[in-house]
Amino acid sequence: MPSLVESLQELERDLRYTPVRIAAHSDIPFAVFRYSPSEEFSLRKHLRLLAINLEKDCSRSVHFISLARIAWETAERYGLDDLFRTEKLRGFDAAQRHLGQLLSSEDFKPAEQSILVKLASLDPDRDCAFLVRAGGFAPAILRTSTLLGALENRTRVPIVLFYPGHLEYGTDLRFYDLPSQGGLGAYSYRVKIYGGGA
């Protein structure tokens, strides 16, 4: 399996092309960058350097979108007190399901809508988005595969989801290396995965 630096170099090469070469289809301009959860802080440092290099060398702007921030802003918008009360009365799993429903329900502001708002002013030929801090959805608030599915055919801006976890086989990933109990097992992506091995 390639190292973090080797995988980032591969991603950088693909982002330097116009159009970028991270995806096979323009209606799904997404890729997943898998990394070990223990590499989180090293990854953050490398991503900032990658963004600087792309801006300097090929005028491609990288826009960071924190999934943890989206989760937190959603919790604040719809009432932290309600969320805390749910956890106190019905337990952590119920509170987690409640926040997941807020992040996925059309009755509220789903996570993909928050992302689309941030992408609206971007130029697909000059900009790209990095979805970072996916740990904000752990352990099972919202599946990142569901999030990418909800973005299909809704943007042409290239998106790279930075995924802390483990490659199971093929394109199946295990979020944060969590056990498969309770539906937290591996799930499959239909996009290119960097850091996934040969």
Short mmCIF file of N, CA and C in Angstrom, two decimals, residues 18-167:
data_model
loop_
_atom_site.label_atom_id
_atom_site.label_comp_id
_atom_site.label_asym_id
_atom_site.label_seq_id
_atom_site.Cartn_x
_atom_site.Cartn_y
_atom_site.Cartn_z
N THR A 18 -5.95 19.90 -16.58
CA THR A 18 -7.20 20.61 -16.84
C THR A 18 -7.88 19.93 -18.03
N PRO A 19 -9.03 19.27 -17.82
CA PRO A 19 -9.69 19.10 -16.52
C PRO A 19 -8.91 18.10 -15.64
N VAL A 20 -9.22 18.14 -14.36
CA VAL A 20 -8.54 17.25 -13.42
C VAL A 20 -8.83 15.79 -13.78
N ARG A 21 -7.94 14.91 -13.37
CA ARG A 21 -8.07 13.49 -13.71
C ARG A 21 -8.39 12.64 -12.50
N ILE A 22 -9.23 13.13 -11.63
CA ILE A 22 -9.56 12.35 -10.43
C ILE A 22 -10.78 11.46 -10.65
N ALA A 23 -11.53 11.68 -11.73
CA ALA A 23 -12.77 10.94 -11.93
C ALA A 23 -12.94 10.58 -13.40
N ALA A 24 -13.68 9.50 -13.64
CA ALA A 24 -13.93 9.04 -15.00
C ALA A 24 -15.11 9.75 -15.65
N HIS A 25 -16.03 10.29 -14.83
CA HIS A 25 -17.25 10.89 -15.37
C HIS A 25 -17.43 12.30 -14.85
N SER A 26 -17.83 13.21 -15.73
CA SER A 26 -18.00 14.61 -15.32
C SER A 26 -19.20 14.80 -14.40
N ASP A 27 -20.19 13.88 -14.45
CA ASP A 27 -21.35 14.02 -13.56
C ASP A 27 -21.05 13.52 -12.15
N ILE A 28 -19.92 12.82 -11.99
CA ILE A 28 -19.48 12.38 -10.66
C ILE A 28 -18.01 12.78 -10.53
N PRO A 29 -17.73 14.08 -10.37
CA PRO A 29 -16.33 14.54 -10.34
C PRO A 29 -15.70 14.38 -8.95
N PHE A 30 -15.82 13.17 -8.40
CA PHE A 30 -15.40 12.93 -7.03
C PHE A 30 -14.29 11.90 -6.96
N ALA A 31 -13.54 11.95 -5.90
CA ALA A 31 -12.57 10.92 -5.55
C ALA A 31 -12.54 10.82 -4.03
N VAL A 32 -12.05 9.70 -3.54
CA VAL A 32 -11.88 9.48 -2.11
C VAL A 32 -10.39 9.29 -1.84
N PHE A 33 -9.90 9.98 -0.84
CA PHE A 33 -8.51 9.81 -0.41
C PHE A 33 -8.54 9.12 0.94
N ARG A 34 -8.15 7.83 0.95
CA ARG A 34 -8.16 7.05 2.19
C ARG A 34 -6.83 7.21 2.92
N TYR A 35 -6.92 7.39 4.21
CA TYR A 35 -5.71 7.48 5.03
C TYR A 35 -5.99 6.86 6.39
N SER A 36 -4.92 6.48 7.07
CA SER A 36 -5.07 5.90 8.40
C SER A 36 -5.51 6.99 9.38
N PRO A 37 -6.46 6.69 10.26
CA PRO A 37 -6.87 7.70 11.25
C PRO A 37 -5.71 8.27 12.05
N SER A 38 -4.66 7.49 12.26
CA SER A 38 -3.50 7.98 13.02
C SER A 38 -2.70 9.03 12.24
N GLU A 39 -2.97 9.18 10.95
CA GLU A 39 -2.26 10.15 10.12
C GLU A 39 -2.98 11.50 10.02
N GLU A 40 -4.03 11.68 10.79
CA GLU A 40 -4.88 12.88 10.67
C GLU A 40 -4.09 14.18 10.70
N PHE A 41 -3.25 14.39 11.68
CA PHE A 41 -2.57 15.67 11.82
C PHE A 41 -1.48 15.85 10.77
N SER A 42 -0.81 14.78 10.42
CA SER A 42 0.16 14.85 9.33
C SER A 42 -0.53 15.19 8.01
N LEU A 43 -1.68 14.58 7.78
CA LEU A 43 -2.45 14.86 6.56
C LEU A 43 -2.81 16.33 6.47
N ARG A 44 -3.29 16.91 7.56
CA ARG A 44 -3.70 18.32 7.54
C ARG A 44 -2.55 19.21 7.11
N LYS A 45 -1.36 18.95 7.63
CA LYS A 45 -0.18 19.75 7.26
C LYS A 45 0.12 19.59 5.77
N HIS A 46 0.11 18.35 5.29
CA HIS A 46 0.40 18.09 3.88
C HIS A 46 -0.64 18.70 2.95
N LEU A 47 -1.89 18.71 3.37
CA LEU A 47 -2.95 19.27 2.51
C LEU A 47 -2.78 20.77 2.34
N ARG A 48 -2.38 21.45 3.39
CA ARG A 48 -2.13 22.90 3.27
C ARG A 48 -1.01 23.16 2.27
N LEU A 49 0.05 22.37 2.34
CA LEU A 49 1.17 22.53 1.40
C LEU A 49 0.73 22.19 -0.02
N LEU A 50 -0.08 21.16 -0.17
CA LEU A 50 -0.60 20.79 -1.48
C LEU A 50 -1.42 21.93 -2.08
N ALA A 51 -2.27 22.53 -1.27
CA ALA A 51 -3.10 23.65 -1.75
C ALA A 51 -2.23 24.82 -2.19
N ILE A 52 -1.19 25.13 -1.43
CA ILE A 52 -0.28 26.22 -1.79
C ILE A 52 0.41 25.92 -3.11
N ASN A 53 0.89 24.69 -3.28
CA ASN A 53 1.58 24.31 -4.51
C ASN A 53 0.67 24.40 -5.73
N LEU A 54 -0.56 23.93 -5.59
CA LEU A 54 -1.49 23.98 -6.72
C LEU A 54 -1.82 25.42 -7.11
N GLU A 55 -2.00 26.26 -6.11
CA GLU A 55 -2.30 27.68 -6.38
C GLU A 55 -1.11 28.35 -7.06
N LYS A 56 0.08 28.08 -6.58
CA LYS A 56 1.29 28.73 -7.09
C LYS A 56 1.66 28.22 -8.48
N ASP A 57 1.58 26.91 -8.69
CA ASP A 57 2.10 26.31 -9.92
C ASP A 57 1.10 26.23 -11.06
N CYS A 58 -0.17 26.06 -10.75
CA CYS A 58 -1.13 25.90 -11.85
C CYS A 58 -2.42 26.68 -11.62
N SER A 59 -2.40 27.63 -10.71
CA SER A 59 -3.55 28.53 -10.46
C SER A 59 -4.84 27.77 -10.16
N ARG A 60 -4.72 26.62 -9.52
CA ARG A 60 -5.92 25.90 -9.09
C ARG A 60 -6.13 26.17 -7.61
N SER A 61 -7.30 26.68 -7.26
CA SER A 61 -7.60 27.00 -5.87
C SER A 61 -8.28 25.82 -5.19
N VAL A 62 -7.80 25.52 -4.00
CA VAL A 62 -8.38 24.46 -3.19
C VAL A 62 -9.24 25.10 -2.10
N HIS A 63 -10.46 24.62 -1.96
CA HIS A 63 -11.39 25.13 -0.95
C HIS A 63 -11.66 24.00 0.04
N PHE A 64 -11.34 24.24 1.31
CA PHE A 64 -11.52 23.24 2.35
C PHE A 64 -12.93 23.36 2.93
N ILE A 65 -13.62 22.23 2.99
CA ILE A 65 -14.96 22.19 3.59
C ILE A 65 -14.92 21.16 4.71
N SER A 66 -15.13 21.62 5.93
CA SER A 66 -15.06 20.75 7.10
C SER A 66 -16.41 20.08 7.35
N LEU A 67 -16.44 18.75 7.26
CA LEU A 67 -17.67 18.03 7.56
C LEU A 67 -18.00 18.11 9.05
N ALA A 68 -16.97 18.18 9.88
CA ALA A 68 -17.20 18.35 11.32
C ALA A 68 -17.90 19.67 11.61
N ARG A 69 -17.49 20.73 10.91
CA ARG A 69 -18.13 22.03 11.10
C ARG A 69 -19.59 22.00 10.65
N ILE A 70 -19.86 21.33 9.53
CA ILE A 70 -21.24 21.21 9.04
C ILE A 70 -22.09 20.48 10.08
N ALA A 71 -21.56 19.40 10.66
CA ALA A 71 -22.30 18.65 11.69
C ALA A 71 -22.57 19.54 12.91
N TRP A 72 -21.54 20.27 13.33
CA TRP A 72 -21.68 21.12 14.51
C TRP A 72 -22.67 22.26 14.26
N GLU A 73 -22.57 22.90 13.10
CA GLU A 73 -23.48 24.01 12.78
C GLU A 73 -24.92 23.52 12.70
N THR A 74 -25.11 22.31 12.19
CA THR A 74 -26.46 21.74 12.12
C THR A 74 -26.99 21.49 13.53
N ALA A 75 -26.16 20.93 14.39
CA ALA A 75 -26.57 20.69 15.78
C ALA A 75 -26.93 22.00 16.47
N GLU A 76 -26.13 23.03 16.26
CA GLU A 76 -26.42 24.34 16.86
C GLU A 76 -27.70 24.95 16.31
N ARG A 77 -27.87 24.85 14.99
CA ARG A 77 -29.03 25.46 14.33
C ARG A 77 -30.34 24.90 14.86
N TYR A 78 -30.36 23.58 15.12
CA TYR A 78 -31.60 22.95 15.52
C TYR A 78 -31.67 22.65 17.01
N GLY A 79 -30.71 23.18 17.77
CA GLY A 79 -30.82 23.13 19.21
C GLY A 79 -29.94 22.10 19.89
N LEU A 80 -28.83 22.56 20.42
CA LEU A 80 -27.95 21.66 21.17
C LEU A 80 -28.66 21.11 22.41
N ASP A 81 -29.50 21.96 23.04
CA ASP A 81 -30.21 21.49 24.23
C ASP A 81 -31.09 20.29 23.92
N ASP A 82 -31.76 20.31 22.74
CA ASP A 82 -32.59 19.16 22.35
C ASP A 82 -31.75 17.92 22.14
N LEU A 83 -30.58 18.11 21.54
CA LEU A 83 -29.69 16.98 21.30
C LEU A 83 -29.18 16.40 22.62
N PHE A 84 -28.78 17.28 23.54
CA PHE A 84 -28.31 16.82 24.85
C PHE A 84 -29.42 16.11 25.62
N ARG A 85 -30.64 16.65 25.52
CA ARG A 85 -31.79 16.05 26.21
C ARG A 85 -32.08 14.66 25.64
N THR A 86 -32.00 14.54 24.31
CA THR A 86 -32.22 13.24 23.68
C THR A 86 -31.20 12.22 24.16
N GLU A 87 -29.94 12.65 24.24
CA GLU A 87 -28.89 11.73 24.70
C GLU A 87 -29.12 11.33 26.15
N LYS A 88 -29.51 12.29 26.98
CA LYS A 88 -29.71 12.01 28.39
C LYS A 88 -30.88 11.05 28.61
N LEU A 89 -31.98 11.25 27.85
CA LEU A 89 -33.18 10.45 28.04
C LEU A 89 -33.13 9.11 27.32
N ARG A 90 -32.55 9.11 26.09
CA ARG A 90 -32.64 7.91 25.25
C ARG A 90 -31.29 7.31 24.87
N GLY A 91 -30.20 7.96 25.27
CA GLY A 91 -28.88 7.39 25.02
C GLY A 91 -28.16 7.99 23.81
N PHE A 92 -26.87 7.65 23.72
CA PHE A 92 -26.02 8.21 22.67
C PHE A 92 -26.49 7.82 21.28
N ASP A 93 -26.88 6.55 21.09
CA ASP A 93 -27.31 6.12 19.76
C ASP A 93 -28.50 6.91 19.26
N ALA A 94 -29.44 7.22 20.15
CA ALA A 94 -30.62 8.00 19.75
C ALA A 94 -30.22 9.42 19.37
N ALA A 95 -29.30 10.01 20.12
CA ALA A 95 -28.84 11.37 19.79
C ALA A 95 -28.09 11.38 18.47
N GLN A 96 -27.30 10.36 18.24
CA GLN A 96 -26.57 10.24 16.98
C GLN A 96 -27.54 10.10 15.80
N ARG A 97 -28.57 9.26 15.95
CA ARG A 97 -29.59 9.10 14.90
C ARG A 97 -30.31 10.41 14.64
N HIS A 98 -30.60 11.14 15.72
CA HIS A 98 -31.30 12.43 15.59
C HIS A 98 -30.48 13.41 14.77
N LEU A 99 -29.18 13.53 15.07
CA LEU A 99 -28.32 14.43 14.31
C LEU A 99 -28.18 13.95 12.87
N GLY A 100 -28.09 12.64 12.67
CA GLY A 100 -28.02 12.10 11.31
C GLY A 100 -29.26 12.43 10.50
N GLN A 101 -30.43 12.40 11.15
CA GLN A 101 -31.66 12.77 10.45
C GLN A 101 -31.66 14.24 10.07
N LEU A 102 -31.17 15.08 10.95
CA LEU A 102 -31.08 16.51 10.63
C LEU A 102 -30.16 16.75 9.44
N LEU A 103 -29.07 15.98 9.36
CA LEU A 103 -28.08 16.16 8.30
C LEU A 103 -28.50 15.54 6.97
N SER A 104 -29.57 14.74 6.99
CA SER A 104 -29.98 14.08 5.75
C SER A 104 -31.41 14.39 5.33
N SER A 105 -32.18 15.06 6.17
CA SER A 105 -33.59 15.30 5.88
C SER A 105 -33.81 16.57 5.04
N GLU A 106 -34.64 16.45 4.03
CA GLU A 106 -35.02 17.60 3.21
C GLU A 106 -35.87 18.59 4.01
N ASP A 107 -36.42 18.15 5.12
CA ASP A 107 -37.21 19.05 5.97
C ASP A 107 -36.33 20.06 6.70
N PHE A 108 -35.04 19.78 6.77
CA PHE A 108 -34.10 20.68 7.41
C PHE A 108 -33.12 21.17 6.33
N LYS A 109 -31.87 21.30 6.64
CA LYS A 109 -30.86 21.65 5.63
C LYS A 109 -29.86 20.51 5.58
N PRO A 110 -30.04 19.60 4.62
CA PRO A 110 -29.15 18.43 4.58
C PRO A 110 -27.71 18.83 4.32
N ALA A 111 -26.80 17.95 4.71
CA ALA A 111 -25.36 18.23 4.59
C ALA A 111 -24.97 18.57 3.16
N GLU A 112 -25.54 17.84 2.19
CA GLU A 112 -25.15 18.12 0.80
C GLU A 112 -25.56 19.53 0.38
N GLN A 113 -26.65 20.04 0.94
CA GLN A 113 -27.07 21.41 0.61
C GLN A 113 -26.06 22.42 1.16
N SER A 114 -25.55 22.18 2.36
CA SER A 114 -24.53 23.05 2.92
C SER A 114 -23.29 23.07 2.03
N ILE A 115 -22.93 21.90 1.51
CA ILE A 115 -21.76 21.81 0.62
C ILE A 115 -22.04 22.51 -0.70
N LEU A 116 -23.20 22.29 -1.28
CA LEU A 116 -23.54 22.92 -2.57
C LEU A 116 -23.53 24.43 -2.47
N VAL A 117 -23.96 24.98 -1.35
CA VAL A 117 -23.91 26.43 -1.15
C VAL A 117 -22.46 26.91 -1.23
N LYS A 118 -21.55 26.17 -0.62
CA LYS A 118 -20.14 26.55 -0.62
C LYS A 118 -19.51 26.39 -2.01
N LEU A 119 -20.05 25.49 -2.82
CA LEU A 119 -19.51 25.24 -4.16
C LEU A 119 -20.09 26.17 -5.22
N ALA A 120 -21.20 26.82 -4.91
CA ALA A 120 -21.96 27.56 -5.92
C ALA A 120 -21.14 28.59 -6.69
N SER A 121 -20.23 29.27 -6.04
CA SER A 121 -19.48 30.34 -6.69
C SER A 121 -18.15 29.85 -7.30
N LEU A 122 -17.87 28.55 -7.22
CA LEU A 122 -16.59 28.03 -7.69
C LEU A 122 -16.63 27.70 -9.18
N ASP A 123 -15.47 27.80 -9.82
CA ASP A 123 -15.31 27.48 -11.22
C ASP A 123 -14.74 26.06 -11.33
N PRO A 124 -15.47 25.13 -11.93
CA PRO A 124 -14.99 23.74 -12.02
C PRO A 124 -13.65 23.59 -12.74
N ASP A 125 -13.30 24.55 -13.60
CA ASP A 125 -12.03 24.47 -14.33
C ASP A 125 -10.85 25.03 -13.54
N ARG A 126 -11.12 25.78 -12.49
CA ARG A 126 -10.02 26.41 -11.74
C ARG A 126 -10.02 26.09 -10.25
N ASP A 127 -11.12 25.56 -9.75
CA ASP A 127 -11.26 25.30 -8.32
C ASP A 127 -11.48 23.82 -8.05
N CYS A 128 -11.21 23.41 -6.84
CA CYS A 128 -11.58 22.08 -6.37
C CYS A 128 -11.88 22.18 -4.88
N ALA A 129 -12.61 21.20 -4.38
CA ALA A 129 -13.01 21.21 -2.97
C ALA A 129 -12.46 19.97 -2.28
N PHE A 130 -11.92 20.17 -1.08
CA PHE A 130 -11.47 19.08 -0.23
C PHE A 130 -12.44 18.96 0.93
N LEU A 131 -13.13 17.83 1.02
CA LEU A 131 -14.01 17.56 2.16
C LEU A 131 -13.14 16.92 3.24
N VAL A 132 -12.92 17.64 4.32
CA VAL A 132 -12.03 17.20 5.38
C VAL A 132 -12.79 17.06 6.70
N ARG A 133 -12.11 16.56 7.71
CA ARG A 133 -12.66 16.39 9.06
C ARG A 133 -13.92 15.51 9.06
N ALA A 134 -13.84 14.42 8.30
CA ALA A 134 -14.98 13.49 8.22
C ALA A 134 -15.28 12.84 9.57
N GLY A 135 -14.33 12.92 10.49
CA GLY A 135 -14.57 12.38 11.83
C GLY A 135 -15.76 13.03 12.52
N GLY A 136 -16.18 14.19 12.03
CA GLY A 136 -17.37 14.84 12.57
C GLY A 136 -18.64 14.02 12.36
N PHE A 137 -18.57 13.02 11.47
CA PHE A 137 -19.72 12.15 11.22
C PHE A 137 -19.59 10.81 11.95
N ALA A 138 -18.52 10.65 12.75
CA ALA A 138 -18.29 9.37 13.45
C ALA A 138 -19.07 9.32 14.76
N PRO A 139 -19.40 8.14 15.27
CA PRO A 139 -19.12 6.89 14.59
C PRO A 139 -20.12 6.53 13.49
N ALA A 140 -21.36 6.99 13.59
CA ALA A 140 -22.35 6.59 12.57
C ALA A 140 -23.43 7.65 12.39
N ILE A 141 -23.02 8.92 12.42
CA ILE A 141 -24.00 10.01 12.26
C ILE A 141 -24.52 10.05 10.84
N LEU A 142 -23.60 10.05 9.87
CA LEU A 142 -23.99 10.09 8.46
C LEU A 142 -22.90 9.41 7.65
N ARG A 143 -23.28 8.51 6.78
CA ARG A 143 -22.31 7.83 5.93
C ARG A 143 -21.81 8.80 4.85
N THR A 144 -20.51 8.83 4.70
CA THR A 144 -19.94 9.72 3.69
C THR A 144 -20.28 9.23 2.28
N SER A 145 -20.51 7.93 2.10
CA SER A 145 -20.93 7.43 0.79
C SER A 145 -22.32 7.97 0.44
N THR A 146 -23.18 8.09 1.43
CA THR A 146 -24.51 8.66 1.22
C THR A 146 -24.40 10.13 0.82
N LEU A 147 -23.48 10.84 1.48
CA LEU A 147 -23.27 12.25 1.17
C LEU A 147 -22.81 12.43 -0.27
N LEU A 148 -21.81 11.65 -0.71
CA LEU A 148 -21.34 11.77 -2.09
C LEU A 148 -22.45 11.40 -3.07
N GLY A 149 -23.23 10.38 -2.74
CA GLY A 149 -24.35 10.00 -3.60
C GLY A 149 -25.35 11.14 -3.77
N ALA A 150 -25.58 11.89 -2.70
CA ALA A 150 -26.53 13.01 -2.77
C ALA A 150 -25.99 14.18 -3.60
N LEU A 151 -24.67 14.21 -3.82
CA LEU A 151 -24.05 15.29 -4.62
C LEU A 151 -23.96 14.95 -6.10
N GLU A 152 -24.23 13.69 -6.46
CA GLU A 152 -24.12 13.28 -7.86
C GLU A 152 -25.02 14.13 -8.75
N ASN A 153 -24.49 14.51 -9.91
CA ASN A 153 -25.21 15.30 -10.91
C ASN A 153 -25.64 16.68 -10.41
N ARG A 154 -25.07 17.14 -9.32
CA ARG A 154 -25.47 18.44 -8.77
C ARG A 154 -24.34 19.45 -8.76
N THR A 155 -23.14 19.02 -9.14
CA THR A 155 -22.01 19.95 -9.23
C THR A 155 -20.98 19.38 -10.19
N ARG A 156 -20.24 20.27 -10.83
CA ARG A 156 -19.12 19.87 -11.69
C ARG A 156 -17.79 20.18 -11.02
N VAL A 157 -17.83 20.79 -9.85
CA VAL A 157 -16.60 21.12 -9.13
C VAL A 157 -15.95 19.83 -8.65
N PRO A 158 -14.67 19.61 -8.96
CA PRO A 158 -13.98 18.41 -8.47
C PRO A 158 -13.93 18.39 -6.94
N ILE A 159 -14.28 17.23 -6.38
CA ILE A 159 -14.33 17.07 -4.93
C ILE A 159 -13.50 15.87 -4.52
N VAL A 160 -12.68 16.05 -3.50
CA VAL A 160 -11.95 14.93 -2.91
C VAL A 160 -12.39 14.81 -1.46
N LEU A 161 -12.93 13.65 -1.12
CA LEU A 161 -13.32 13.35 0.26
C LEU A 161 -12.13 12.67 0.94
N PHE A 162 -11.68 13.24 2.03
CA PHE A 162 -10.57 12.66 2.79
C PHE A 162 -11.16 11.77 3.89
N TYR A 163 -10.88 10.48 3.73
CA TYR A 163 -11.58 9.43 4.46
C TYR A 163 -10.65 8.71 5.44
N PRO A 164 -10.86 8.88 6.74
CA PRO A 164 -10.05 8.16 7.72
C PRO A 164 -10.59 6.74 7.90
N GLY A 165 -9.80 5.78 7.48
CA GLY A 165 -10.30 4.42 7.61
C GLY A 165 -9.40 3.41 6.95
N HIS A 166 -9.98 2.27 6.68
CA HIS A 166 -9.23 1.12 6.21
C HIS A 166 -9.88 0.57 4.95
N LEU A 167 -9.05 0.16 4.00
CA LEU A 167 -9.54 -0.50 2.80
C LEU A 167 -9.83 -1.96 3.12
#
